[in-house]
Amino acid sequence: MKTSEINALTAPTQYIEANGISFAYRRFGKPSAIPLVGFQHFTGTLDNWDPIILDGLAAEREIIIFDNAGVGNSSGETPDNVLAMTNDAVNFIKALGISKIDVLGFSLGGFIAQYLGEQHPDLINKIIIVGAAPQGTKALHNFPELIGRAQQKEPMEIFLYIFFTSSQESRNKGKAALQRLYSRAEDRSKATTEQAVMAQMKAITQWGTESPSINLKRIPHPVLILQGSNDEMMDSDSSYTLFKELPNAILTYYPDAAHGSFYQYPEMFVSQANYFLAN
């Protein structure tokens, strides 16, 4: 298959070993000097990226998505703290021989993005953060309870409850997004294991309850922050706090949107993200 024909639904899953872990990843898109690396949400795998978003971004640059340690098709044990997850990700990137990346961090991936910007500034060019929050966000104190409420629902309703608002328009867009996430028929990632779920849950809860260890003012990179107007998980207002602390940030709120704002507005997100990364 020609490189130009490879997209989010056909890119093969590849593997590379770093520090004793076999990382599963997919790499495709227009060749570029600086690839965009995606960092996923709680329990998310390679197949939780919206194909519309990936293909829209891949039209302008190379895209790399991966399963971090212990998640999906990657081996190893998932750490129970964000810093260790960040270190695993850096090992993966260095194993690929890449010296500079743009970052797309969604939710938990947005926490990793903050550590990357502060602790590995030379590795980072620009950062996009979707549906995340700075350390100490009080909404995350109740993260296990929110997930517990979600788990009582049917599978489709779990997705809609976490990522979309209760309006009919938002729910309809959520159902369409869910169909897109399952449009890849073959070579899919394994479901996240219980060990990874519990470790990530602890890491996310600690992000909200422990004393902040990141100095956001030390992150000099251009940062694009995108958030839904009604993100119960992260508290939408926390993105404004993040914006105020980062010295070189832009903030956009999407209307009638929750935690999965870019699932709801994929074309708008692609347009904004491509402009930000190119200019």
XYZ file of N, CA and C in Angstrom:
837
model
N 0.843 -1.201 0.000
C 0.000 0.000 0.000
C 0.877 1.250 0.000
N 0.561 2.199 -0.904
C 1.317 3.434 -0.979
C 1.094 4.274 0.275
N 2.131 5.050 0.619
C 2.041 5.903 1.803
C 0.841 6.831 1.720
N 0.561 7.349 0.522
C -0.549 8.281 0.346
C -1.900 7.643 0.584
N -1.957 6.312 0.525
C -3.219 5.609 0.710
C -3.439 5.181 2.157
N -2.426 5.314 2.984
C -2.552 4.914 4.379
C -3.248 6.014 5.158
N -4.243 5.630 5.933
C -4.969 6.599 6.755
C -5.250 5.999 8.120
N -6.097 6.658 8.893
C -6.365 6.215 10.259
C -6.944 4.806 10.318
N -7.671 4.408 9.288
C -8.324 3.098 9.300
C -7.456 1.992 8.721
N -6.393 2.356 8.003
C -5.564 1.337 7.349
C -4.118 1.301 7.847
N -3.704 2.309 8.617
C -2.322 2.325 9.106
C -2.055 1.079 9.945
N -1.021 0.318 9.630
C -0.761 -0.910 10.390
C -0.209 -0.607 11.775
N -0.523 -1.479 12.710
C 0.056 -1.371 14.048
C 1.475 -1.918 14.010
N 2.419 -1.098 14.448
C 3.819 -1.490 14.501
C 4.248 -1.578 15.966
N 5.430 -2.142 16.191
C 5.938 -2.313 17.554
C 7.403 -1.926 17.622
N 7.774 -1.301 18.727
C 9.169 -0.973 18.971
C 9.440 -1.137 20.461
N 10.632 -1.641 20.798
C 10.960 -1.880 22.206
C 11.780 -0.722 22.767
N 11.413 -0.316 23.970
C 12.155 0.740 24.666
C 12.108 0.454 26.156
N 13.280 0.346 26.748
C 13.392 0.102 28.187
C 12.590 -1.127 28.623
N 12.632 -2.180 27.815
C 11.978 -3.435 28.150
C 10.495 -3.493 27.858
N 9.932 -2.457 27.256
C 8.505 -2.418 26.934
C 8.330 -2.425 25.425
N 7.414 -3.253 24.941
C 7.071 -3.283 23.529
C 5.893 -2.334 23.308
N 6.160 -1.184 22.667
C 5.132 -0.170 22.441
C 4.440 -0.402 21.100
N 3.106 -0.437 21.132
C 2.319 -0.518 19.902
C 2.044 0.894 19.403
N 2.239 1.105 18.097
C 2.020 2.447 17.562
C 1.605 2.373 16.093
N 1.052 3.479 15.605
C 0.739 3.649 14.187
C 1.318 4.986 13.744
N 1.852 4.988 12.534
C 2.561 6.163 12.028
C 2.172 6.379 10.575
N 1.626 7.545 10.256
C 1.159 7.799 8.893
C 0.995 9.303 8.691
N 0.639 9.694 7.471
C 0.427 11.099 7.168
C 1.497 11.679 6.271
N 1.363 12.958 5.970
C 2.303 13.673 5.122
C 3.651 13.793 5.826
N 4.740 13.351 5.197
C 6.053 13.458 5.840
C 6.342 14.892 6.283
N 6.851 15.028 7.498
C 7.121 16.350 8.054
C 8.322 16.277 8.976
N 8.981 17.403 9.145
C 10.174 17.444 10.002
C 9.819 17.191 11.451
N 8.637 17.662 11.857
C 8.194 17.501 13.248
C 6.867 16.749 13.247
N 6.848 15.505 13.703
C 5.591 14.759 13.757
C 4.727 15.210 14.935
N 3.442 14.957 14.818
C 2.497 15.196 15.904
C 2.237 13.872 16.609
N 2.516 13.817 17.908
C 2.336 12.587 18.687
C 1.110 12.740 19.579
N 0.222 11.740 19.544
C -1.007 11.777 20.322
C -0.885 11.016 21.630
N -1.414 11.615 22.710
C -1.401 11.014 24.046
C -2.848 10.883 24.506
N -3.238 9.668 24.855
C -4.650 9.321 24.968
C -5.251 9.535 26.355
N -6.594 9.454 26.396
C -7.377 9.636 27.619
C -7.411 8.377 28.492
N -8.032 8.479 29.643
C -8.238 7.370 30.579
C -8.815 6.166 29.849
N -8.133 5.039 29.914
C -8.467 3.751 29.277
C -8.363 3.786 27.750
N -8.020 4.913 27.167
C -8.004 5.024 25.713
C -6.845 4.281 25.076
N -7.088 3.749 23.880
C -6.081 3.026 23.110
C -5.929 3.671 21.732
N -5.182 3.019 20.862
C -5.009 3.484 19.495
C -6.339 3.726 18.796
N -7.356 2.973 19.165
C -8.631 3.027 18.453
C -9.625 4.010 19.060
N -9.201 4.794 20.025
C -10.078 5.815 20.589
C -9.828 7.205 19.999
N -8.988 7.264 18.957
C -8.806 8.508 18.215
C -9.821 8.578 17.094
N -10.441 9.735 16.927
C -11.448 9.934 15.885
C -10.765 9.944 14.514
N -11.183 9.065 13.589
C -10.554 9.036 12.258
C -10.654 10.364 11.511
N -11.748 11.107 11.696
C -11.861 12.410 11.032
C -10.725 13.326 11.493
N -10.456 13.320 12.787
C -9.410 14.171 13.337
C -8.035 13.720 12.861
N -7.761 12.431 12.966
C -6.442 11.938 12.566
C -6.168 12.207 11.093
N -7.131 11.922 10.236
C -6.904 12.102 8.808
C -6.822 13.585 8.441
N -7.585 14.420 9.136
C -7.506 15.855 8.882
C -6.165 16.429 9.262
N -5.594 15.942 10.360
C -4.261 16.388 10.776
C -3.176 15.772 9.910
N -3.372 14.512 9.518
C -2.366 13.797 8.725
C -2.227 14.370 7.319
N -3.213 15.119 6.849
C -3.115 15.748 5.534
C -2.022 16.810 5.510
N -1.631 17.308 6.696
C -0.644 18.380 6.788
C 0.685 17.960 7.406
N 0.702 16.784 8.086
C 1.922 16.410 8.820
C 1.878 14.915 9.168
N 3.010 14.413 9.617
C 3.067 13.017 10.054
C 2.422 12.884 11.423
N 1.659 11.814 11.594
C 0.953 11.526 12.844
C 1.516 10.252 13.462
N 1.744 10.278 14.767
C 2.129 9.074 15.509
C 1.196 8.938 16.693
N 0.497 7.819 16.778
C -0.307 7.506 17.960
C 0.225 6.207 18.543
N 0.088 6.031 19.850
C 0.658 4.843 20.480
C -0.112 4.478 21.737
N 0.041 3.219 22.142
C -0.459 2.742 23.436
C 0.690 2.833 24.425
N 0.519 3.618 25.480
C 1.579 3.741 26.479
C 1.718 2.433 27.266
N 2.695 2.348 28.111
C 3.031 1.106 28.813
C 1.812 0.471 29.493
N 1.599 -0.821 29.219
C 0.528 -1.576 29.862
C -0.857 -1.325 29.315
N -0.968 -0.491 28.288
C -2.274 -0.126 27.725
C -2.435 -0.761 26.347
N -3.647 -1.227 26.026
C -3.924 -1.769 24.701
C -2.972 -2.879 24.327
N -2.274 -2.717 23.199
C -1.371 -3.748 22.697
C 0.067 -3.597 23.165
N 0.339 -2.589 23.999
C 1.701 -2.419 24.524
C 1.906 -3.294 25.756
N 3.124 -3.771 25.924
C 3.432 -4.631 27.069
C 3.768 -3.777 28.286
N 4.150 -4.449 29.357
C 4.544 -3.745 30.571
C 3.384 -3.489 31.504
N 3.693 -2.789 32.581
C 2.692 -2.462 33.602
C 2.442 -0.958 33.585
N 1.180 -0.586 33.646
C 0.829 0.831 33.628
C 1.191 1.478 34.957
N 1.961 2.574 34.936
C 2.302 3.263 36.186
C 1.057 3.889 36.826
N 1.152 4.169 38.130
C 0.026 4.779 38.831
C 0.249 6.267 39.080
N 1.149 6.880 38.291
C 1.370 8.316 38.405
C 1.740 8.885 37.044
N 1.400 10.155 36.832
C 1.544 10.769 35.512
C 3.008 10.958 35.126
N 3.865 11.251 36.089
C 5.277 11.456 35.774
C 5.890 10.196 35.181
N 5.611 9.047 35.769
C 6.147 7.790 35.240
C 5.584 7.489 33.856
N 4.301 7.812 33.633
C 3.716 7.648 32.296
C 4.450 8.531 31.288
N 4.790 9.749 31.716
C 5.523 10.673 30.852
C 6.897 10.108 30.502
N 7.578 9.553 31.489
C 8.907 8.982 31.240
C 8.833 7.814 30.270
N 7.798 6.990 30.396
C 7.616 5.884 29.450
C 7.422 6.427 28.037
N 6.628 7.480 27.914
C 6.364 8.073 26.601
C 7.642 8.637 25.988
N 8.469 9.274 26.789
C 9.735 9.825 26.293
C 10.648 8.695 25.799
N 10.673 7.595 26.524
C 11.469 6.444 26.081
C 10.996 5.944 24.722
N 9.679 5.909 24.536
C 9.108 5.476 23.253
C 9.526 6.422 22.129
N 9.399 7.721 22.360
C 9.734 8.709 21.333
C 11.215 8.635 20.966
N 12.072 8.512 21.976
C 13.513 8.427 21.715
C 13.876 7.141 20.972
N 13.155 6.057 21.259
C 13.415 4.797 20.561
C 13.128 4.920 19.062
N 12.191 5.795 18.709
C 11.877 6.037 17.303
C 12.926 6.927 16.630
N 13.847 7.474 17.426
C 14.890 8.326 16.873
C 14.422 9.734 16.566
N 13.387 10.183 17.255
C 12.808 11.505 17.006
C 13.335 12.495 18.043
N 13.738 13.666 17.598
C 14.321 14.655 18.498
C 13.410 15.836 18.792
N 12.309 15.981 18.026
C 11.400 17.109 18.241
C 9.990 16.692 17.826
N 8.998 16.998 18.683
C 7.621 16.627 18.381
C 6.660 17.769 18.705
N 5.519 17.751 18.044
C 4.341 18.474 18.497
C 3.507 17.485 19.300
N 2.741 18.002 20.256
C 2.003 17.151 21.191
C 0.503 17.400 21.072
N -0.274 16.321 21.005
C -1.723 16.385 21.140
C -2.099 15.535 22.351
N -2.442 16.185 23.461
C -2.770 15.475 24.690
C -4.239 15.621 25.027
N -4.939 14.513 25.101
C -6.366 14.500 25.417
C -6.578 13.964 26.831
N -7.186 14.768 27.704
C -7.540 14.359 29.059
C -6.278 13.945 29.832
N -6.161 12.680 30.225
C -4.947 12.196 30.879
C -3.724 12.523 30.022
N -3.863 12.424 28.720
C -2.776 12.791 27.819
C -2.399 14.256 27.928
N -3.366 15.094 28.315
C -3.085 16.501 28.540
C -2.269 16.738 29.794
N -2.391 15.836 30.772
C -1.525 15.911 31.960
C -0.077 15.591 31.564
N 0.071 14.531 30.761
C 1.402 14.153 30.278
C 2.012 15.295 29.475
N 1.190 15.971 28.684
C 1.672 17.092 27.872
C 2.282 18.184 28.738
N 1.699 18.423 29.908
C 2.226 19.450 30.798
C 3.600 19.058 31.344
N 3.751 17.797 31.737
C 5.062 17.328 32.191
C 6.087 17.393 31.062
N 5.669 17.028 29.850
C 6.586 17.079 28.718
C 7.098 18.500 28.494
N 6.179 19.476 28.543
C 6.566 20.851 28.313
C 7.530 21.379 29.355
N 7.323 20.980 30.622
C 8.178 21.491 31.693
C 9.498 20.733 31.806
N 9.438 19.411 31.732
C 10.623 18.611 32.022
C 11.421 18.203 30.787
N 10.822 18.317 29.600
C 11.524 17.956 28.366
C 11.312 19.048 27.324
N 11.655 20.290 27.658
C 11.354 21.412 26.756
C 12.025 21.306 25.396
N 13.229 20.727 25.336
C 13.941 20.636 24.062
C 13.299 19.629 23.110
N 12.514 18.708 23.658
C 11.842 17.704 22.837
C 10.579 18.255 22.176
N 10.033 19.334 22.736
C 8.703 19.817 22.350
C 8.785 21.056 21.472
N 7.923 21.091 20.452
C 7.775 22.277 19.611
C 6.500 23.045 20.004
N 5.349 22.444 19.819
C 4.071 23.041 20.203
C 3.207 21.995 20.895
N 2.220 22.469 21.667
C 1.379 21.581 22.466
C -0.087 21.921 22.239
N -0.902 20.889 22.019
C -2.358 21.025 21.993
C -2.913 20.195 23.145
N -3.732 20.822 23.975
C -4.331 20.150 25.131
C -5.847 20.203 24.997
N -6.486 19.045 25.036
C -7.939 18.954 24.912
C -8.518 18.313 26.171
N -9.499 18.976 26.791
C -10.219 18.377 27.912
C -9.333 17.973 29.063
N -8.430 18.854 29.470
C -7.532 18.534 30.584
C -7.615 19.628 31.636
N -6.724 19.561 32.619
C -6.750 20.496 33.738
C -5.381 20.556 34.387
N -5.068 21.644 35.073
C -3.809 21.713 35.823
C -3.886 20.858 37.081
N -2.748 20.575 37.682
C -2.723 19.848 38.947
C -3.516 20.608 40.005
N -4.166 19.836 40.882
C -4.933 20.436 41.968
C -6.365 20.769 41.634
N -6.846 20.372 40.460
C -8.229 20.643 40.072
C -9.184 19.850 40.958
N -10.049 20.554 41.687
C -10.891 19.909 42.699
C -11.890 18.924 42.104
N -12.306 19.146 40.864
C -13.273 18.237 40.245
C -12.753 16.806 40.207
N -11.422 16.648 40.118
C -10.843 15.310 40.021
C -10.846 14.572 41.355
N -11.146 15.279 42.456
C -11.247 14.585 43.744
C -12.332 13.516 43.689
N -13.355 13.742 42.857
C -14.493 12.823 42.754
C -14.441 11.971 41.487
N -13.265 11.885 40.891
C -13.149 11.139 39.641
C -13.613 9.682 39.770
N -13.204 8.926 40.801
C -13.678 7.541 40.904
C -15.201 7.440 40.999
N -15.833 8.395 41.698
C -17.285 8.369 41.823
C -17.945 8.612 40.468
N -17.404 9.547 39.680
C -17.959 9.821 38.359
C -17.865 8.591 37.464
N -16.705 7.933 37.484
C -16.540 6.720 36.678
C -17.469 5.619 37.185
N -17.658 5.545 38.498
C -18.567 4.552 39.068
C -19.997 4.754 38.582
N -20.435 6.013 38.520
C -21.788 6.304 38.005
C -21.888 5.922 36.534
N -20.842 6.212 35.790
C -20.852 5.897 34.364
C -20.935 4.395 34.127
N -20.216 3.620 34.933
C -20.153 2.174 34.733
C -21.489 1.480 34.976
N -22.427 2.151 35.596
C -23.744 1.576 35.829
C -24.632 1.649 34.588
N -24.161 2.323 33.546
C -24.948 2.523 32.346
C -24.580 1.512 31.265
N -25.396 1.468 30.214
C -25.097 0.624 29.062
C -23.872 1.187 28.332
N -23.145 0.336 27.574
C -21.891 0.782 26.952
C -21.989 2.092 26.177
N -23.002 2.232 25.319
C -23.108 3.472 24.561
C -23.387 4.653 25.477
N -24.200 4.434 26.500
C -24.529 5.517 27.431
C -23.330 5.924 28.287
N -22.422 4.985 28.545
C -21.183 5.334 29.257
C -20.414 6.378 28.452
N -20.256 6.107 27.164
C -19.527 7.021 26.283
C -20.207 8.384 26.234
N -21.528 8.378 26.066
C -22.258 9.643 25.972
C -22.224 10.397 27.295
N -22.328 9.705 28.398
C -22.341 10.343 29.719
C -21.010 11.028 30.014
N -19.910 10.398 29.661
C -18.587 10.943 29.971
C -18.191 12.057 29.012
N -18.495 11.888 27.726
C -17.912 12.777 26.721
C -18.850 13.833 26.148
N -20.156 13.757 26.416
C -21.108 14.663 25.788
C -22.097 15.212 26.802
N -22.782 16.281 26.430
C -23.789 16.855 27.317
C -25.102 16.086 27.150
N -26.098 16.494 27.908
C -27.406 15.798 27.868
C -28.314 16.320 26.765
N -27.895 17.359 26.031
C -28.746 17.873 24.955
C -28.838 16.855 23.829
N -29.948 16.866 23.110
C -30.147 15.894 22.036
C -29.134 16.086 20.925
N -28.790 17.341 20.630
C -27.815 17.613 19.577
C -26.438 17.049 19.948
N -26.019 17.266 21.191
C -24.730 16.738 21.629
C -24.739 15.211 21.621
N -25.826 14.611 22.095
C -25.924 13.146 22.124
C -25.881 12.571 20.713
N -26.557 13.224 19.774
C -26.546 12.729 18.392
C -25.139 12.767 17.805
N -24.410 13.846 18.102
C -23.025 13.935 17.625
C -22.155 12.883 18.308
N -22.501 12.562 19.566
C -21.771 11.528 20.283
C -21.972 10.152 19.669
N -23.203 9.868 19.264
C -23.487 8.575 18.635
C -22.746 8.448 17.309
N -22.670 9.548 16.568
C -21.937 9.534 15.296
C -20.443 9.325 15.545
N -19.921 9.978 16.590
C -18.501 9.816 16.922
C -18.194 8.383 17.323
N -19.079 7.774 18.095
C -18.866 6.398 18.541
C -18.820 5.453 17.344
N -19.667 5.678 16.361
C -19.617 4.861 15.145
C -18.276 4.990 14.451
N -17.746 6.209 14.415
C -16.445 6.420 13.764
C -15.338 5.678 14.504
N -15.414 5.650 15.833
C -14.375 4.982 16.613
C -14.349 3.475 16.364
N -15.468 2.923 15.911
C -15.530 1.480 15.644
C -15.492 1.168 14.154
N -15.138 2.156 13.326
C -15.144 1.929 11.882
C -13.929 1.148 11.404
N -12.896 1.082 12.225
C -11.737 0.242 11.873
C -12.083 -1.195 12.237
N -12.088 -2.075 11.233
C -12.586 -3.432 11.458
C -11.503 -4.405 11.901
N -10.251 -4.199 11.458
C -9.190 -5.172 11.724
C -8.016 -4.509 12.436
N -7.176 -5.351 13.043
C -5.937 -4.885 13.678
C -6.235 -3.819 14.735
N -7.200 -4.095 15.586
C -7.578 -3.163 16.641
C -6.794 -3.462 17.920
N -6.737 -2.475 18.801
C -6.062 -2.656 20.089
C -6.928 -3.486 21.033
N -6.266 -4.176 21.943
C -6.977 -4.894 22.989
C -7.610 -3.907 23.959
N -8.663 -4.342 24.633
C -9.284 -3.502 25.653
C -8.309 -3.286 26.806
N -8.412 -2.148 27.449
C -7.526 -1.828 28.566
C -7.772 -2.779 29.726
N -6.703 -3.296 30.321
C -6.818 -4.277 31.391
C -7.240 -3.619 32.710
N -7.664 -4.436 33.650
C -8.058 -3.914 34.962
C -6.873 -3.257 35.662
N -5.671 -3.831 35.496
C -4.487 -3.225 36.128
C -4.270 -1.808 35.613
N -4.396 -1.631 34.297
C -4.196 -0.309 33.712
C -5.293 0.657 34.142
N -6.529 0.177 34.204
C -7.652 1.029 34.618
C -7.432 1.558 36.032
N -7.074 0.662 36.947
C -6.907 1.069 38.345
C -5.693 1.992 38.507
N -4.622 1.708 37.771
C -3.428 2.557 37.858
C -3.713 3.953 37.317
N -4.402 4.021 36.189
C -4.737 5.323 35.616
C -5.714 6.089 36.505
N -6.651 5.382 37.103
C -7.599 6.043 38.000
C -6.874 6.666 39.191
N -5.902 5.943 39.739
C -5.118 6.482 40.848
C -4.317 7.699 40.396
N -3.715 7.614 39.213
C -2.904 8.717 38.706
C -3.745 9.971 38.497
N -4.939 9.806 37.946
C -5.810 10.956 37.680
C -6.303 11.567 38.985
N -6.674 10.727 39.938
C -7.133 11.229 41.237
C -6.016 11.986 41.942
N -4.805 11.436 41.904
C -3.661 12.103 42.521
C -3.372 13.439 41.850
N -3.594 13.520 40.560
C -3.376 14.777 39.835
C -4.222 15.907 40.448
N -5.393 15.555 40.926
C -6.274 16.562 41.507
C -6.075 16.786 42.991
N -5.507 15.802 43.702
C -5.452 15.887 45.166
C -4.072 16.210 45.725
N -3.005 15.873 45.004
C -1.670 16.123 45.533
C -1.220 17.554 45.259
N -0.256 18.020 46.028
C 0.278 19.362 45.829
C 0.921 19.459 44.443
N 0.673 20.539 43.707
C 1.230 20.681 42.362
C 2.753 20.590 42.357
N 3.284 19.842 41.382
C 4.727 19.695 41.238
C 5.218 20.307 39.931
N 4.302 20.790 39.107
C 4.663 21.398 37.833
C 4.529 22.913 37.941
N 5.534 23.622 37.486
C 5.467 25.075 37.385
C 5.098 25.411 35.942
N 3.811 25.669 35.716
C 3.334 25.899 34.354
C 3.976 27.119 33.703
N 4.406 28.060 34.510
C 5.031 29.269 33.962
C 6.387 28.968 33.320
N 6.918 27.783 33.569
C 8.195 27.386 32.972
C 8.011 26.713 31.613
N 6.773 26.619 31.139
C 6.505 26.004 29.835
C 6.422 27.116 28.798
N 7.473 27.299 27.998
C 7.521 28.440 27.073
C 6.829 28.196 25.737
N 6.491 26.949 25.457
C 6.001 26.587 24.130
C 4.619 27.194 23.848
N 4.321 27.437 22.583
C 2.945 27.787 22.226
C 2.017 26.631 22.587
N 0.907 26.936 23.250
C -0.049 25.917 23.690
C -1.450 26.317 23.235
N -2.151 25.402 22.594
C -3.549 25.583 22.232
C -4.391 24.722 23.162
N -5.265 25.352 23.949
C -6.131 24.646 24.894
C -7.547 24.649 24.337
N -8.153 23.461 24.257
C -9.530 23.348 23.796
C -10.352 22.632 24.850
N -11.548 23.152 25.105
C -12.368 22.626 26.192
C -13.849 22.750 25.838
N -14.629 21.828 26.367
C -16.071 21.917 26.239
C -16.640 22.869 27.275
N -17.799 23.414 26.987
C -18.425 24.378 27.897
C -18.906 23.745 29.187
N -19.075 22.412 29.184
C -19.652 21.734 30.345
C -18.954 20.400 30.586
N -17.680 20.468 30.930
C -16.882 19.270 31.202
C -16.943 18.966 32.693
N -17.811 18.046 33.070
C -17.983 17.712 34.488
C -16.739 17.043 35.057
N -16.069 16.231 34.263
C -14.921 15.487 34.768
C -13.782 16.418 35.179
N -13.443 17.367 34.316
C -12.287 18.229 34.567
C -12.672 19.579 35.174
N -13.969 19.938 35.062
C -14.443 21.282 35.387
C -13.949 22.233 34.301
N -14.849 22.673 33.455
C -14.477 23.515 32.315
C -13.668 24.732 32.726
N -13.968 25.295 33.895
C -13.253 26.492 34.341
C -11.768 26.229 34.587
N -11.405 24.976 34.807
C -9.994 24.675 35.074
C -9.129 24.944 33.847
N -9.739 24.898 32.652
C -8.965 25.216 31.459
C -8.599 26.693 31.422
N -9.453 27.543 31.987
C -9.120 28.962 32.073
C -7.964 29.171 33.051
N -7.964 28.404 34.141
C -6.845 28.448 35.085
C -5.553 28.031 34.392
N -5.636 26.977 33.611
C -4.474 26.501 32.854
C -3.998 27.588 31.894
N -4.928 28.224 31.212
C -4.609 29.296 30.269
C -3.887 30.463 30.948
N -4.347 30.834 32.127
C -3.742 31.962 32.829
C -2.332 31.653 33.317
N -2.075 30.397 33.644
C -0.760 30.022 34.167
C 0.283 29.827 33.071
N -0.142 29.389 31.904
C 0.793 29.158 30.804
C 1.116 30.490 30.128
N 2.394 30.801 29.912
C 2.761 32.121 29.392
C 2.469 32.339 27.919
N 2.207 31.248 27.149
C 2.077 31.402 25.691
C 0.935 30.539 25.172
N -0.258 30.737 25.769
C -1.380 29.851 25.472
C -2.540 30.581 24.792
N -3.310 29.810 24.035
C -4.570 30.241 23.434
C -5.647 29.301 23.969
N -6.828 29.832 24.269
C -7.914 29.027 24.839
C -9.174 29.168 24.003
N -9.788 28.036 23.681
C -11.063 28.005 22.969
C -12.040 27.105 23.702
N -13.263 27.603 23.899
C -14.345 26.778 24.440
C -15.322 26.434 23.315
N -15.744 25.169 23.286
C -16.758 24.731 22.323
C -18.129 24.703 23.008
N -19.179 25.244 22.353
C -20.499 25.341 22.991
C -21.219 23.998 23.108
N -22.042 23.891 24.158
C -22.853 22.691 24.394
C -22.011 21.433 24.247
N -20.830 21.450 24.846
C -19.897 20.325 24.715
C -19.349 19.964 26.087
N -18.991 18.701 26.244
C -18.470 18.214 27.519
C -17.017 17.757 27.339
N -16.662 16.655 27.966
C -15.269 16.216 27.991
C -14.737 15.875 26.601
N -15.603 15.391 25.720
C -15.168 14.995 24.374
C -15.441 16.071 23.339
N -15.080 17.306 23.656
C -15.436 18.432 22.790
C -14.953 18.260 21.353
N -13.758 17.716 21.168
C -13.270 17.588 19.781
C -13.885 16.408 19.049
N -14.476 15.443 19.778
C -15.301 14.429 19.124
C -16.552 15.090 18.535
N -17.059 16.092 19.234
C -18.310 16.739 18.842
C -18.107 17.720 17.692
N -16.935 18.334 17.639
C -16.630 19.326 16.605
C -15.329 18.956 15.883
N -15.264 17.788 15.253
C -13.984 17.328 14.688
C -13.450 18.216 13.569
N -14.315 18.677 12.679
C -13.845 19.506 11.567
C -13.326 20.855 12.075
N -14.041 21.454 13.028
C -13.590 22.720 13.594
C -12.252 22.536 14.302
N -12.135 21.440 15.040
C -10.878 21.175 15.743
C -9.726 21.030 14.755
N -9.913 20.273 13.691
C -8.854 20.062 12.702
C -8.422 21.394 12.108
N -9.383 22.241 11.773
C -9.057 23.545 11.202
C -8.227 24.383 12.166
N -8.648 24.438 13.423
C -7.918 25.224 14.425
C -6.543 24.627 14.711
N -6.483 23.302 14.846
C -5.223 22.655 15.175
C -4.211 22.805 14.046
N -4.656 22.628 12.810
C -3.739 22.760 11.670
C -3.216 24.193 11.559
N -4.076 25.173 11.757
C -3.630 26.564 11.711
C -2.601 26.843 12.810
N -2.915 26.377 14.015
C -2.015 26.590 15.150
C -0.650 25.964 14.910
N -0.631 24.744 14.405
C 0.627 24.037 14.209
C 1.441 24.615 13.055
N 0.773 25.216 12.087
C 1.466 25.706 10.894
C 1.909 27.156 10.991
N 1.378 27.890 11.976
C 1.621 29.331 12.043
C 2.193 29.740 13.377
